Coordinates of C-alpha atoms in Angstrom, one line a residue:
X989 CA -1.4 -10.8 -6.7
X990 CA -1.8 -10.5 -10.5
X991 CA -0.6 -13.3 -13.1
X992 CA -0.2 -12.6 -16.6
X993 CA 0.8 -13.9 -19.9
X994 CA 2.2 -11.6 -22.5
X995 CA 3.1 -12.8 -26.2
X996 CA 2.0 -10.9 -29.6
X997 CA 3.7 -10.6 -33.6
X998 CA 2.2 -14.3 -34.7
X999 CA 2.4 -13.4 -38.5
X1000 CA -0.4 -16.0 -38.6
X1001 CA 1.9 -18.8 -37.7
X1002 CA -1.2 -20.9 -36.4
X1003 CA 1.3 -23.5 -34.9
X1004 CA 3.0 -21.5 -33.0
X1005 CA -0.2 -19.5 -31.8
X1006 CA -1.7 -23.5 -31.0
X1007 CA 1.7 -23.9 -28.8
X1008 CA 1.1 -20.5 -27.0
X1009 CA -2.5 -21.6 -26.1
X1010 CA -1.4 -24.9 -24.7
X1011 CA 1.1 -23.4 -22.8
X1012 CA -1.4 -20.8 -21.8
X1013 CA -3.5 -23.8 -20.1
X1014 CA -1.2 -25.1 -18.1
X1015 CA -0.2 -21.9 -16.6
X1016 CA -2.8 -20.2 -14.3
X1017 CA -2.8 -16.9 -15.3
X1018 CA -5.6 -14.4 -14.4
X1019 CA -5.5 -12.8 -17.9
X1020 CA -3.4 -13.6 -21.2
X1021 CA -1.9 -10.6 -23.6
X1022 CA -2.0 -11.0 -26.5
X1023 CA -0.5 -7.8 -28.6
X1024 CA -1.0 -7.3 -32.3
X1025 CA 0.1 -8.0 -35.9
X1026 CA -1.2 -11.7 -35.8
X1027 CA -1.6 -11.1 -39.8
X1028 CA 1.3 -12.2 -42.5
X1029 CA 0.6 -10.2 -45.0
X1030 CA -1.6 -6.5 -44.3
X1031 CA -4.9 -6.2 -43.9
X1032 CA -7.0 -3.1 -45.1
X1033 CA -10.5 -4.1 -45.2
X1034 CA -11.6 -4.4 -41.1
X1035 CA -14.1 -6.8 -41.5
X1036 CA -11.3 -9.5 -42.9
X1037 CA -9.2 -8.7 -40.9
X1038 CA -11.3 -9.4 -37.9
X1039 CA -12.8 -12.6 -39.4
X1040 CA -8.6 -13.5 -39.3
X1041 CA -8.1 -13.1 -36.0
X1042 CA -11.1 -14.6 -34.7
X1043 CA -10.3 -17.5 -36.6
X1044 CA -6.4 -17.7 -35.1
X1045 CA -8.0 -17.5 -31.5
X1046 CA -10.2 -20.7 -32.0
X1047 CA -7.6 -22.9 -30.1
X1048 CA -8.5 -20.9 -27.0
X1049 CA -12.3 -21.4 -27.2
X1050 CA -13.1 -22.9 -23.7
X1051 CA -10.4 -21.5 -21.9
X1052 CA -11.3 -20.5 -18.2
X1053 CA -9.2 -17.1 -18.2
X1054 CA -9.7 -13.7 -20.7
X1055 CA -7.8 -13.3 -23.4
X1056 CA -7.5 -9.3 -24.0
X1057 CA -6.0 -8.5 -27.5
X1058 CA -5.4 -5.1 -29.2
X1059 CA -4.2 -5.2 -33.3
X1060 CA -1.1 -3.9 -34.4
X1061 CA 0.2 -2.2 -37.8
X1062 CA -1.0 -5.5 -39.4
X1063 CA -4.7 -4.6 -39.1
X1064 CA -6.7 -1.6 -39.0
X1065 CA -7.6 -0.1 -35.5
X1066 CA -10.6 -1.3 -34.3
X1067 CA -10.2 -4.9 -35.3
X1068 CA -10.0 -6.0 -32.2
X1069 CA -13.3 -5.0 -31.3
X1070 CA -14.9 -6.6 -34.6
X1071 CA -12.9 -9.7 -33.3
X1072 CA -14.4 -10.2 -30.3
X1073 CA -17.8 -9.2 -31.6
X1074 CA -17.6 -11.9 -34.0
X1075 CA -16.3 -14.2 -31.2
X1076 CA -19.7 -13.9 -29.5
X1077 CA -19.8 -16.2 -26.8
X1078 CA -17.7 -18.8 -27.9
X1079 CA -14.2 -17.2 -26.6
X1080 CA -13.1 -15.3 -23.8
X1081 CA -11.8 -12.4 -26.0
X1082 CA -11.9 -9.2 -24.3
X1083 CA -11.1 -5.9 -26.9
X1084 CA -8.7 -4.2 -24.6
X1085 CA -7.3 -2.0 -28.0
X1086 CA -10.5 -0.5 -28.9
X1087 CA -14.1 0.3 -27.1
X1088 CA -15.7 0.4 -30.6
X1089 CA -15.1 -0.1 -34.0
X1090 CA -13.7 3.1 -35.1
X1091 CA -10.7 2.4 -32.7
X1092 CA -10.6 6.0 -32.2
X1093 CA -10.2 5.2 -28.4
X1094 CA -8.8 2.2 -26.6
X1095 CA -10.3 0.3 -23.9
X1096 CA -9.8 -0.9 -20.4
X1097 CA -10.3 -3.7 -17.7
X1098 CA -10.5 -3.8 -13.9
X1099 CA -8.7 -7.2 -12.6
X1100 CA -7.6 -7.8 -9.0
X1101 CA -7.7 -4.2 -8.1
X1102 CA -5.1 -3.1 -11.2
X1103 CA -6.4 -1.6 -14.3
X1104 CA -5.3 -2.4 -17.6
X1105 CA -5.4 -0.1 -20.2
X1106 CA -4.8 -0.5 -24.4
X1107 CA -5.0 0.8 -27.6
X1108 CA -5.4 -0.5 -31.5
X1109 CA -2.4 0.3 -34.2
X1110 CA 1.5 1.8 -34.2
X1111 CA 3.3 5.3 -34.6
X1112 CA 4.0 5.9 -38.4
X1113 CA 6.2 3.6 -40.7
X1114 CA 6.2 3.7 -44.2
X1115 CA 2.6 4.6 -44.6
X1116 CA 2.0 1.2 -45.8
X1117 CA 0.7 -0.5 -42.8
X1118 CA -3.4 -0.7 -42.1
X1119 CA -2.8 0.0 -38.6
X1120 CA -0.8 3.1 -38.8
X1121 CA -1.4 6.0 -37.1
X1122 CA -0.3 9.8 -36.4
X1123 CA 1.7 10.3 -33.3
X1124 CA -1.1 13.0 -32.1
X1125 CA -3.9 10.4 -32.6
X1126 CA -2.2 7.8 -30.5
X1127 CA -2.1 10.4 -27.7
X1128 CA -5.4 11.7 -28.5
X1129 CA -6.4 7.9 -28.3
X1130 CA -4.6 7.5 -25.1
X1131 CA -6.2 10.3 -23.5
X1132 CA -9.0 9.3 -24.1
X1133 CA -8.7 6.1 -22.6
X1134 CA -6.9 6.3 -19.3
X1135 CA -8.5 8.1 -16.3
X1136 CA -7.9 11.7 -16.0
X1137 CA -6.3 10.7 -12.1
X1138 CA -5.1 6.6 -12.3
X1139 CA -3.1 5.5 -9.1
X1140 CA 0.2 4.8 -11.3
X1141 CA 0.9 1.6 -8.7
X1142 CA -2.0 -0.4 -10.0
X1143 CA -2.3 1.2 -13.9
X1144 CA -0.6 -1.1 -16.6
X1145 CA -0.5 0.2 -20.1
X1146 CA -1.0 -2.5 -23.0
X1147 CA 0.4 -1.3 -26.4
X1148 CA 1.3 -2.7 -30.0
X1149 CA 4.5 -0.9 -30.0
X1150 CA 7.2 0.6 -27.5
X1151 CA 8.2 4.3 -26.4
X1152 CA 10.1 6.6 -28.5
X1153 CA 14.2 5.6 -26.8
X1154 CA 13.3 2.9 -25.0
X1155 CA 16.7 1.8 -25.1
X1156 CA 17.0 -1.8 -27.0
X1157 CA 13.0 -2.0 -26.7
X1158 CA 12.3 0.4 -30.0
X1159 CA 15.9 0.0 -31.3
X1160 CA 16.0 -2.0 -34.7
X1161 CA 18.8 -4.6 -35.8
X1162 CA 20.6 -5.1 -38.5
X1163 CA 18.5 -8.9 -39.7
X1164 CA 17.0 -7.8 -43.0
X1165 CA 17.3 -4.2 -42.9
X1166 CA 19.6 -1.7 -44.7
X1167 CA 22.7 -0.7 -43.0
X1168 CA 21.2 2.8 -42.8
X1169 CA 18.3 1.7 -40.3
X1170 CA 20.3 -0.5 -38.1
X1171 CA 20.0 1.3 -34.5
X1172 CA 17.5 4.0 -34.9
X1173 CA 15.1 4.6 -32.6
X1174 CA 11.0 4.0 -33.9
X1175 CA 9.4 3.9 -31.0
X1176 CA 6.3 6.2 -30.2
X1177 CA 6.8 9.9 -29.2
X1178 CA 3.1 9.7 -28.0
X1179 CA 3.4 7.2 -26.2
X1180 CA 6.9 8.3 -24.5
X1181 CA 5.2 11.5 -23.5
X1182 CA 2.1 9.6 -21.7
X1183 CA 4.1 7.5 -19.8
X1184 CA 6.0 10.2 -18.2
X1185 CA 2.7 11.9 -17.7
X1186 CA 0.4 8.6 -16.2
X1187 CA 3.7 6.8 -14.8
X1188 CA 2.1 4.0 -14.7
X1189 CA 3.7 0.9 -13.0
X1190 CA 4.4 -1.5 -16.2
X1191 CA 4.1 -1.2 -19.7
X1192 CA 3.7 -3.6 -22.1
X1193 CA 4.5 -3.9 -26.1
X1194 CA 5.7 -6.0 -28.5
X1195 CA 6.2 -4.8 -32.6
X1196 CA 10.2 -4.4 -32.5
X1197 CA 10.7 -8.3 -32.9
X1198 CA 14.8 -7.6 -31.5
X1199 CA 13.9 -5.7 -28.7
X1200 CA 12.8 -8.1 -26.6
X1201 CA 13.6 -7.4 -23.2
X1202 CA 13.0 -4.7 -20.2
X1203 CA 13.7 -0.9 -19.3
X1204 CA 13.0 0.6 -16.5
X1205 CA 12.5 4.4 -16.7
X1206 CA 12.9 6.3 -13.3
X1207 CA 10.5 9.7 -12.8
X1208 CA 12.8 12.0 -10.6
X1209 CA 15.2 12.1 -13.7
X1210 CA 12.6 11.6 -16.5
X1211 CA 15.2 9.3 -18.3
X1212 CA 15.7 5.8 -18.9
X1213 CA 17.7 4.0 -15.5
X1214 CA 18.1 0.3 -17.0
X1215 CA 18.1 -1.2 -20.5
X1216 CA 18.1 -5.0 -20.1
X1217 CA 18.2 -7.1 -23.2
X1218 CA 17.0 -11.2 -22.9
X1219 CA 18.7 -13.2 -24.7
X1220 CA 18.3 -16.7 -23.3
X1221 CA 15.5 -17.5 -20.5
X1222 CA 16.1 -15.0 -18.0
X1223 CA 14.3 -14.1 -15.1
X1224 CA 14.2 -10.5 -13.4
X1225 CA 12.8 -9.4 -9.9
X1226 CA 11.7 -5.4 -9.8
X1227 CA 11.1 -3.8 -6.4
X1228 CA 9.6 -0.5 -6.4
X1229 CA 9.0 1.1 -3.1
X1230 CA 7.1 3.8 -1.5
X1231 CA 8.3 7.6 -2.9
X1232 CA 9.8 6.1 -5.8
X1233 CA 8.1 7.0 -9.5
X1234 CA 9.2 4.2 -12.2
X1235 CA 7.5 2.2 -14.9
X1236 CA 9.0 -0.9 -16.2
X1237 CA 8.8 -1.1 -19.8
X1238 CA 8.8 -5.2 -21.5
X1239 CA 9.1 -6.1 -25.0
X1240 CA 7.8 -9.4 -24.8
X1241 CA 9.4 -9.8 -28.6
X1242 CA 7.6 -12.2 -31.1
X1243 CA 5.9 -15.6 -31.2
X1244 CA 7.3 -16.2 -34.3
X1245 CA 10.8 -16.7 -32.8
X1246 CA 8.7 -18.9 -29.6
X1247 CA 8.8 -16.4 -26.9
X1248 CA 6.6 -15.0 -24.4
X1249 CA 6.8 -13.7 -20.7
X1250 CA 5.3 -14.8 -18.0
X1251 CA 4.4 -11.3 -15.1
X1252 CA 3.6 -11.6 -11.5
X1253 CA 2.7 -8.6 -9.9
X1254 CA 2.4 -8.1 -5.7
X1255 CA 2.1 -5.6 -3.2
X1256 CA 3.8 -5.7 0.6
X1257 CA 4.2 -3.3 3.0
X1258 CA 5.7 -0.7 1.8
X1259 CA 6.5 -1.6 -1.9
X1260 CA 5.7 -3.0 -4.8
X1261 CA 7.0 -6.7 -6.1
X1262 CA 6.9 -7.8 -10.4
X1263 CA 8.5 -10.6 -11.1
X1264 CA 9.3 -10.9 -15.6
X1265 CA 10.1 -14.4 -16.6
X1266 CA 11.1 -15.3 -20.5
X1267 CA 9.7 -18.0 -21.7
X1268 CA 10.0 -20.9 -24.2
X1269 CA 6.7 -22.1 -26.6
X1270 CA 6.7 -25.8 -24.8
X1271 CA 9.6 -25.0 -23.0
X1272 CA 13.3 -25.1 -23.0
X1273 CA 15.0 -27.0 -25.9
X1274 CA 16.9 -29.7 -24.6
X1275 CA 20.2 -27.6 -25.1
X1276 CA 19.6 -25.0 -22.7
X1277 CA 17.6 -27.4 -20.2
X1278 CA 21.7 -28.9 -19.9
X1279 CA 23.2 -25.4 -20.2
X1280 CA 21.0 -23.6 -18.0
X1281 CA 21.5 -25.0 -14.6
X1282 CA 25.4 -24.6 -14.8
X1283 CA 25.2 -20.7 -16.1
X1284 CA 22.4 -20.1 -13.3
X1285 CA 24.5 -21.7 -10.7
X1286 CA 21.3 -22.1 -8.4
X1287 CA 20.2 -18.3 -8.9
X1288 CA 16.7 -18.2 -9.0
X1289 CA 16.5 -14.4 -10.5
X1290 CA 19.1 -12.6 -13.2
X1291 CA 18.6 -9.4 -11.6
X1292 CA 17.5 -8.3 -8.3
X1293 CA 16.9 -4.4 -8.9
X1294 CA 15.1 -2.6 -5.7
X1295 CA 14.3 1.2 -6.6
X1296 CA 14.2 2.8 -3.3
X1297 CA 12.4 6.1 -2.4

């Protein structure tokens, strides 16, 4: 059984970041995500940028699980490595977007018999962001950093942004955008093209803040099978079994507007259990703590999907 945390898109609000980490002791997770652009304003120079973050992950000195971060389009690639370096000892922070400064190649981590896989920086913008990169160096990056023959059941793939049409996960809204972007697709073609070829059994992103969310894309068509938007505190059971090909994809969204997700992931006989819960920073507001039980009606799970072979 595998616990863990996802959250990521601070913008350097430390109270909310403080919240996360408080939550994130109370919760036993084996491992704690944390995805990217924790800058509010860019970040060129690599050095400050990693001085930044290492700063913003003091609350979580002491903590008694790994925190694995990867930077976003907020900081150059490789900051994440810099970060922990400058950590030293004093936190439990665990590079997972980069092996070495350059960021030319992610990283990875064995834990509980699943290996978890990341890289630094996002698929082209507007050429303003430090952490931009070209679509064939996020794949050359990605090659370089999952193994040549992973057992897709136990890979999970940890990235700053989310696959080219990933259904509301790389869509964009229409809050403080020009009519003319509202509903295009900016998700990563490299990264769309790896997961069909690794299949791996989740993927995780953040970096479109109203995508938050799941998809579920099936392997025997190649195309995406579910598109689930969040848009309270819901709570989704996946079961995968034996002969059937699928990775479910999770925006966890931002911290800025107090979400995470909490992930459990087990194996029975014959298939494959995760379990995605949204979550609250501190928990429900009182609002949907008297709401919730009478929408609910006693269900313990949104959606039940089972993906048989």
């Amino acid at each position: 059984m595998l616990r863990l945390l996802a959250a990521g898109d601070p913008h350097q609000d430390a109270r909310k970041l403080e919240k996360f980490f408080q939550d994130c002791r109370s919760l036993q997770a084996d491992a704690v995500l944390l995805q990217g652009d924790y800058l509010a304003q860019h970040e060129k120079d690599k050095q400050r940028a990693a001085e930044a973050i290492a700063s913003l992950f003091q609350p979580a000195r002491q903590s008694d699980r790994p925190f694995l971060a990867l930077s976003g389009n907020y900081e150059p690639p490789g900051s994440s490595y810099l970060a922990s370096q400058k950590a030293g000892g004093e936190l439990p922070l665990f590079p997972l977007g980069s092996s070495d400064p350059s960021g030319l190649r992610g990283n990875r981590l064995e834990l509980k018999g699943y290996l978890l896989a990341g890289i630094d920086g996002s698929n082209p913008i507007n050429g303003q962001h430090p952490g931009e990169r070209s679509e064939q160096e996020l794949l050359s990056a990605l090659e370089a950093t999952l193994p040549s023959s992973p057992e897709p059941r136990r890979l999970i793939l940890v990235t700053h942004v989310p696959p080219y049409e990933s259904g509301k996960r790389d869509e964009l809204g229409m809050f403080g955008l020009p009519q003319t972007y509202w509903g295009r697709h900016v998700g990563s073609t490299a990264l769309r093209e790896a997961l069909s070829r690794y299949r791996p059994l989740l993927h995780i992103c953040g970096h479109v803040h109203e995508g938050v969310g799941v998809s579920v894309f099936d392997w025997r068509t190649g195309k995406l099978l579910l598109d689930l938007p969040t848009r309270a505190y819901e709570r989704f059971l996946f079961r995968i079994y034996e002969g059937r090909e699928a990775t479910i994809c999770l925006n966890h969204g931002t911290l800025e507007h107090w979400v995470y997700f909490v992930l459990l992931v087990q194996e029975h006989e014959g298939f494959v259990e995760v379990d995605i819960e949204k979550r609250r920073l501190g928990g429900k507001d009182p609002l949907s703590k008297l709401i919730d039980p009478l929408i609910r009606g006693g269900r313990q799970y949104d959606r039940v999907v089972e993906l048989r072979a």
